[in-house]
PDB file of C-alpha atoms in Angstrom:
ATOM      1  CA  MET W 593      18.953  -8.485 -22.837  1.00  0.00           C
ATOM      2  CA  ASP W 594      22.700  -9.063 -22.678  1.00  0.00           C
ATOM      3  CA  GLY W 595      24.388 -11.919 -20.835  1.00  0.00           C
ATOM      4  CA  SER W 596      25.207  -9.916 -17.724  1.00  0.00           C
ATOM      5  CA  GLU W 597      21.594  -8.764 -17.361  1.00  0.00           C
ATOM      6  CA  GLU W 598      20.426 -12.364 -17.835  1.00  0.00           C
ATOM      7  CA  CYS W 599      22.776 -13.506 -15.060  1.00  0.00           C
ATOM      8  CA  LEU W 600      21.622 -10.677 -12.830  1.00  0.00           C
ATOM      9  CA  ALA W 601      17.954 -11.526 -13.463  1.00  0.00           C
ATOM     10  CA  ALA W 602      18.558 -15.242 -12.877  1.00  0.00           C
ATOM     11  CA  GLY W 603      20.396 -14.548  -9.609  1.00  0.00           C
ATOM     12  CA  PHE W 604      17.659 -12.163  -8.493  1.00  0.00           C
ATOM     13  CA  ALA W 605      14.919 -14.708  -9.261  1.00  0.00           C
ATOM     14  CA  ALA W 606      16.897 -17.355  -7.368  1.00  0.00           C
ATOM     15  CA  GLY W 607      17.049 -15.147  -4.266  1.00  0.00           C
ATOM     16  CA  ASP W 608      20.680 -14.008  -4.411  1.00  0.00           C
ATOM     17  CA  GLU W 609      20.863 -10.942  -2.144  1.00  0.00           C
ATOM     18  CA  HIS W 610      23.893  -9.537  -3.990  1.00  0.00           C
ATOM     19  CA  CYS W 611      21.868  -9.616  -7.202  1.00  0.00           C
ATOM     20  CA  MET W 612      19.027  -7.846  -5.390  1.00  0.00           C
ATOM     21  CA  GLU W 613      21.417  -5.090  -4.356  1.00  0.00           C
ATOM     22  CA  ALA W 614      22.613  -4.771  -7.947  1.00  0.00           C
ATOM     23  CA  VAL W 615      19.023  -4.719  -9.231  1.00  0.00           C
ATOM     24  CA  TYR W 616      18.173  -2.008  -6.712  1.00  0.00           C
ATOM     25  CA  ARG W 617      21.182   0.125  -7.639  1.00  0.00           C
ATOM     26  CA  ARG W 618      20.491  -0.300 -11.344  1.00  0.00           C
ATOM     27  CA  TRP W 619      16.728   0.372 -11.461  1.00  0.00           C
ATOM     28  CA  ARG W 620      16.114   2.518  -8.370  1.00  0.00           C
ATOM     29  CA  PRO W 621      16.718   5.814 -10.224  1.00  0.00           C
ATOM     30  CA  LEU W 622      14.203   4.854 -12.924  1.00  0.00           C
ATOM     31  CA  VAL W 623      11.582   3.664 -10.429  1.00  0.00           C
ATOM     32  CA  HIS W 624      11.986   6.770  -8.287  1.00  0.00           C
ATOM     33  CA  SER W 625      11.836   9.069 -11.308  1.00  0.00           C
ATOM     34  CA  LEU W 626       8.636   7.443 -12.587  1.00  0.00           C
ATOM     35  CA  ALA W 627       7.019   7.566  -9.154  1.00  0.00           C
ATOM     36  CA  HIS W 628       8.012  11.190  -8.578  1.00  0.00           C
ATOM     37  CA  ARG W 629       6.814  12.248 -12.020  1.00  0.00           C
ATOM     38  CA  CYS W 630       3.416  10.589 -11.503  1.00  0.00           C
ATOM     39  CA  LEU W 631       2.895  11.543  -7.855  1.00  0.00           C
ATOM     40  CA  GLY W 632       4.614  14.930  -7.703  1.00  0.00           C
ATOM     41  CA  ASP W 633       5.682  14.289  -4.117  1.00  0.00           C
ATOM     42  CA  GLU W 634       9.157  13.295  -2.991  1.00  0.00           C
ATOM     43  CA  ARG W 635       8.079  11.430   0.140  1.00  0.00           C
ATOM     44  CA  GLU W 636       5.429   9.430  -1.686  1.00  0.00           C
ATOM     45  CA  ALA W 637       7.901   8.663  -4.465  1.00  0.00           C
ATOM     46  CA  GLU W 638      10.381   7.302  -1.895  1.00  0.00           C
ATOM     47  CA  ASP W 639       7.649   5.187  -0.304  1.00  0.00           C
ATOM     48  CA  VAL W 640       6.566   3.809  -3.668  1.00  0.00           C
ATOM     49  CA  THR W 641      10.184   3.068  -4.606  1.00  0.00           C
ATOM     50  CA  GLN W 642      10.608   0.999  -1.440  1.00  0.00           C
ATOM     51  CA  GLN W 643       7.300  -0.764  -2.046  1.00  0.00           C
ATOM     52  CA  VAL W 644       8.292  -1.628  -5.619  1.00  0.00           C
ATOM     53  CA  PHE W 645      11.518  -3.326  -4.612  1.00  0.00           C
ATOM     54  CA  LEU W 646       9.902  -5.068  -1.666  1.00  0.00           C
ATOM     55  CA  ALA W 647       7.158  -6.407  -3.968  1.00  0.00           C
ATOM     56  CA  ALA W 648       9.752  -7.411  -6.563  1.00  0.00           C
ATOM     57  CA  TRP W 649      11.745  -9.302  -3.955  1.00  0.00           C
ATOM     58  CA  HIS W 650       8.672 -11.058  -2.567  1.00  0.00           C
ATOM     59  CA  GLY W 651       7.411 -11.880  -6.069  1.00  0.00           C
ATOM     60  CA  ARG W 652      10.776 -12.769  -7.586  1.00  0.00           C
ATOM     61  CA  ARG W 653       9.826 -16.413  -8.136  1.00  0.00           C
ATOM     62  CA  ARG W 654       7.112 -15.246 -10.523  1.00  0.00           C
ATOM     63  CA  TYR W 655       9.548 -13.333 -12.716  1.00  0.00           C
ATOM     64  CA  ARG W 656       9.754 -14.763 -16.214  1.00  0.00           C
ATOM     65  CA  PRO W 657      12.211 -13.312 -18.733  1.00  0.00           C
ATOM     66  CA  GLY W 658      10.429 -11.569 -21.561  1.00  0.00           C
ATOM     67  CA  PRO W 659      10.656  -8.543 -23.801  1.00  0.00           C
ATOM     68  CA  GLY W 660      12.326  -5.755 -21.869  1.00  0.00           C
ATOM     69  CA  GLY W 661      13.709  -8.152 -19.272  1.00  0.00           C
ATOM     70  CA  LEU W 662      13.825  -7.449 -15.573  1.00  0.00           C
ATOM     71  CA  GLY W 663      13.620  -3.681 -16.094  1.00  0.00           C
ATOM     72  CA  ALA W 664      10.239  -3.984 -17.825  1.00  0.00           C
ATOM     73  CA  TRP W 665       8.963  -6.268 -15.067  1.00  0.00           C
ATOM     74  CA  ILE W 666      10.046  -3.782 -12.378  1.00  0.00           C
ATOM     75  CA  THR W 667       8.484  -0.921 -14.355  1.00  0.00           C
ATOM     76  CA  GLY W 668       5.200  -2.851 -14.393  1.00  0.00           C
ATOM     77  CA  ILE W 669       5.334  -3.226 -10.620  1.00  0.00           C
ATOM     78  CA  THR W 670       6.021   0.510 -10.409  1.00  0.00           C
ATOM     79  CA  ARG W 671       2.887   1.302 -12.419  1.00  0.00           C
ATOM     80  CA  HIS W 672       0.781  -0.778 -10.023  1.00  0.00           C
ATOM     81  CA  LYS W 673       2.325   0.792  -6.909  1.00  0.00           C
ATOM     82  CA  VAL W 674       1.862   4.311  -8.290  1.00  0.00           C
ATOM     83  CA  ALA W 675      -1.785   3.505  -9.046  1.00  0.00           C
ATOM     84  CA  ASP W 676      -2.199   2.227  -5.479  1.00  0.00           C
ATOM     85  CA  ALA W 677      -0.666   5.450  -4.110  1.00  0.00           C
ATOM     86  CA  LEU W 678      -2.969   7.606  -6.245  1.00  0.00           C
ATOM     87  CA  GLU W 679      -5.971   5.572  -5.106  1.00  0.00           C
ATOM     88  CA  ALA W 680      -4.940   6.035  -1.469  1.00  0.00           C
ATOM     89  CA  ARG W 681      -4.543   9.772  -2.055  1.00  0.00           C
ATOM     90  CA  THR W 682      -8.083   9.930  -3.462  1.00  0.00           C
ATOM     91  CA  ARG W 683      -9.476   8.072  -0.453  1.00  0.00           C
ATOM     92  CA  ARG W 684      -7.681  10.457   1.918  1.00  0.00           C
ATOM     93  CA  ALA W 685      -9.152  13.442   0.058  1.00  0.00           C
ATOM     94  CA  ARG W 686     -12.653  11.947   0.309  1.00  0.00           C
ATOM     95  CA  ALA W 687     -12.174  11.301   4.028  1.00  0.00           C
ATOM     96  CA  ALA W 688     -11.000  14.874   4.563  1.00  0.00           C
ATOM     97  CA  ALA W 689     -14.030  16.175   2.656  1.00  0.00           C
ATOM     98  CA  ALA W 690     -16.320  13.968   4.763  1.00  0.00           C
ATOM     99  CA  ALA W 691     -14.652  15.225   7.943  1.00  0.00           C
ATOM    100  CA  ALA W 692     -15.111  18.830   6.830  1.00  0.00           C
ATOM    101  CA  GLY W 693     -18.793  18.107   6.213  1.00  0.00           C
ATOM    102  CA  ALA W 694     -19.173  16.736   9.742  1.00  0.00           C
ATOM    103  CA  ALA W 695     -17.463  19.680  11.457  1.00  0.00           C
ATOM    104  CA  PRO W 696     -18.669  20.593  14.996  1.00  0.00           C
ATOM    105  CA  GLY W 697     -21.592  22.987  15.054  1.00  0.00           C
ATOM    106  CA  ARG W 698     -22.996  21.847  11.734  1.00  0.00           C
ATOM    107  CA  ALA W 699     -25.747  19.767  13.388  1.00  0.00           C
ATOM    108  CA  ASP W 700     -27.313  22.973  14.727  1.00  0.00           C
ATOM    109  CA  ARG W 701     -27.718  24.574  11.280  1.00  0.00           C
ATOM    110  CA  PRO W 702     -30.637  24.053   8.901  1.00  0.00           C
ATOM    111  CA  GLY W 703     -29.909  21.454   6.220  1.00  0.00           C
ATOM    112  CA  SER W 704     -27.321  19.720   8.374  1.00  0.00           C
ATOM    113  CA  LEU W 705     -26.843  15.977   8.694  1.00  0.00           C
ATOM    114  CA  PRO W 706     -29.028  14.165  11.206  1.00  0.00           C
ATOM    115  CA  GLN W 707     -27.175  13.234  14.411  1.00  0.00           C
ATOM    116  CA  GLN W 708     -26.891   9.525  13.523  1.00  0.00           C
ATOM    117  CA  GLU W 709     -25.424  10.287  10.077  1.00  0.00           C
ATOM    118  CA  SER W 710     -22.955  12.733  11.620  1.00  0.00           C
ATOM    119  CA  GLU W 711     -21.776  10.051  14.016  1.00  0.00           C
ATOM    120  CA  GLN W 712     -21.399   7.544  11.172  1.00  0.00           C
ATOM    121  CA  VAL W 713     -19.260  10.033   9.233  1.00  0.00           C
ATOM    122  CA  LEU W 714     -17.161  10.648  12.342  1.00  0.00           C
ATOM    123  CA  ASP W 715     -16.770   6.894  12.867  1.00  0.00           C
ATOM    124  CA  ARG W 716     -15.602   6.473   9.264  1.00  0.00           C
ATOM    125  CA  VAL W 717     -13.095   9.289   9.662  1.00  0.00           C
ATOM    126  CA  LEU W 718     -11.813   7.717  12.905  1.00  0.00           C
ATOM    127  CA  VAL W 719     -11.390   4.336  11.217  1.00  0.00           C
ATOM    128  CA  LEU W 720      -9.615   5.906   8.235  1.00  0.00           C
ATOM    129  CA  GLY W 721      -7.342   7.854  10.586  1.00  0.00           C
ATOM    130  CA  GLU W 722      -6.399   4.753  12.564  1.00  0.00           C
ATOM    131  CA  LEU W 723      -5.992   2.770   9.344  1.00  0.00           C
ATOM    132  CA  ALA W 724      -3.566   5.417   8.084  1.00  0.00           C
ATOM    133  CA  ARG W 725      -1.395   4.860  11.177  1.00  0.00           C
ATOM    134  CA  LEU W 726      -0.822   1.202  10.314  1.00  0.00           C
ATOM    135  CA  PRO W 727       2.273   0.126   8.376  1.00  0.00           C
ATOM    136  CA  PHE W 728       1.690   0.366   4.619  1.00  0.00           C
ATOM    137  CA  GLU W 729       1.443  -3.368   3.895  1.00  0.00           C
ATOM    138  CA  GLN W 730      -1.086  -3.868   6.712  1.00  0.00           C
ATOM    139  CA  GLN W 731      -3.141  -0.936   5.415  1.00  0.00           C
ATOM    140  CA  ARG W 732      -3.010  -2.293   1.915  1.00  0.00           C
ATOM    141  CA  VAL W 733      -4.141  -5.779   2.927  1.00  0.00           C
ATOM    142  CA  LEU W 734      -7.095  -4.408   4.919  1.00  0.00           C
ATOM    143  CA  ARG W 735      -8.119  -2.003   2.160  1.00  0.00           C
ATOM    144  CA  LEU W 736      -8.036  -4.767  -0.439  1.00  0.00           C
ATOM    145  CA  ALA W 737     -10.050  -7.042   1.836  1.00  0.00           C
ATOM    146  CA  PHE W 738     -12.690  -4.547   2.913  1.00  0.00           C
ATOM    147  CA  TYR W 739     -12.882  -1.994   0.084  1.00  0.00           C
ATOM    148  CA  ALA W 740     -12.064  -4.224  -2.899  1.00  0.00           C
ATOM    149  CA  ASP W 741     -13.801  -7.262  -1.327  1.00  0.00           C
ATOM    150  CA  LEU W 742     -10.871  -9.580  -2.113  1.00  0.00           C
ATOM    151  CA  THR W 743     -10.115 -12.853  -0.369  1.00  0.00           C
ATOM    152  CA  GLN W 744      -6.746 -13.363   1.280  1.00  0.00           C
ATOM    153  CA  THR W 745      -5.702 -15.604  -1.618  1.00  0.00           C
ATOM    154  CA  GLN W 746      -6.683 -12.916  -4.125  1.00  0.00           C
ATOM    155  CA  ILE W 747      -4.767 -10.320  -2.101  1.00  0.00           C
ATOM    156  CA  ALA W 748      -1.672 -12.550  -2.160  1.00  0.00           C
ATOM    157  CA  ASP W 749      -1.982 -12.904  -5.941  1.00  0.00           C
ATOM    158  CA  ARG W 750      -2.460  -9.174  -6.493  1.00  0.00           C
ATOM    159  CA  THR W 751       0.322  -8.006  -4.177  1.00  0.00           C
ATOM    160  CA  GLY W 752       2.839 -10.772  -4.733  1.00  0.00           C
ATOM    161  CA  LEU W 753       2.998 -11.410  -0.988  1.00  0.00           C
ATOM    162  CA  PRO W 754       2.937 -14.991   0.306  1.00  0.00           C
ATOM    163  CA  LEU W 755      -0.486 -16.038   1.619  1.00  0.00           C
ATOM    164  CA  GLY W 756       0.896 -16.514   5.144  1.00  0.00           C
ATOM    165  CA  THR W 757       2.240 -12.956   5.099  1.00  0.00           C
ATOM    166  CA  VAL W 758      -1.141 -11.612   3.980  1.00  0.00           C
ATOM    167  CA  LYS W 759      -2.815 -13.476   6.850  1.00  0.00           C
ATOM    168  CA  SER W 760      -0.241 -12.172   9.345  1.00  0.00           C
ATOM    169  CA  HIS W 761      -0.632  -8.580   8.119  1.00  0.00           C
ATOM    170  CA  MET W 762      -4.404  -8.854   8.404  1.00  0.00           C
ATOM    171  CA  ARG W 763      -4.292 -10.361  11.889  1.00  0.00           C
ATOM    172  CA  ARG W 764      -1.827  -7.747  13.182  1.00  0.00           C
ATOM    173  CA  ALA W 765      -3.740  -4.869  11.578  1.00  0.00           C
ATOM    174  CA  LEU W 766      -7.099  -5.952  12.987  1.00  0.00           C
ATOM    175  CA  HIS W 767      -5.526  -6.450  16.421  1.00  0.00           C
ATOM    176  CA  GLN W 768      -4.012  -2.959  16.295  1.00  0.00           C
ATOM    177  CA  LEU W 769      -7.315  -1.403  15.191  1.00  0.00           C
ATOM    178  CA  ARG W 770      -9.150  -3.253  17.950  1.00  0.00           C
ATOM    179  CA  ARG W 771      -6.780  -1.659  20.480  1.00  0.00           C
ATOM    180  CA  SER W 772      -6.576   1.843  18.998  1.00  0.00           C
ATOM    181  CA  LEU W 773     -10.148   2.576  17.894  1.00  0.00           C
ATOM    182  CA  PRO W 774     -11.749   2.710  21.360  1.00  0.00           C
ATOM    183  CA  ALA W 775      -9.055   5.161  22.519  1.00  0.00           C
ATOM    184  CA  ALA W 776      -9.483   7.316  19.404  1.00  0.00           C
ATOM    185  CA  ALA W 777     -13.274   7.361  19.841  1.00  0.00           C
ATOM    186  CA  ARG W 778     -12.954   8.436  23.502  1.00  0.00           C
ATOM    187  CA  ALA W 779     -10.591  11.239  22.521  1.00  0.00           C
ATOM    188  CA  THR W 780     -13.086  12.754  20.058  1.00  0.00           C
ATOM    189  CA  ARG W 781     -16.282  12.499  22.091  1.00  0.00           C
TER     190      ARG W 781
END
């Protein structure tokens, strides 16, 4: 790592916004290219790119110079965010498959799901649909809490978000779901 990159990394870690802009300009093309190559979708690649730099900014105090410098650290964050996006894509595909299995009229056919199971599948699809409407960070916090069974402290460690931010995201997300789920359930019944 040359002297200018060391200064840039030190300024970034210290919270200098001008250094953050320079870091973004310098590594955004690489992050976007990696995300696009792995995901094959422009919109998802843009989302992941934003998430990477947001996570880097929030976790900047944890940056420690090492082999590869700041670029390697940002690439590592990119790998994690791409994995998260692929995991979310898999969950959406499973939810769509579950919704297709619980299509109207199926309960009348032989071999169909019992009524109670059909309603449970529908409830899961409703929850997943409402969860998908939440801002990404709120979705992520709830998914880590409920699907990965992580504590708020563990979520903060994994995401690089401050614990207070994790708690705020969780509170806002649960409040939004509490308001939106009854309306979504009425609309489908």
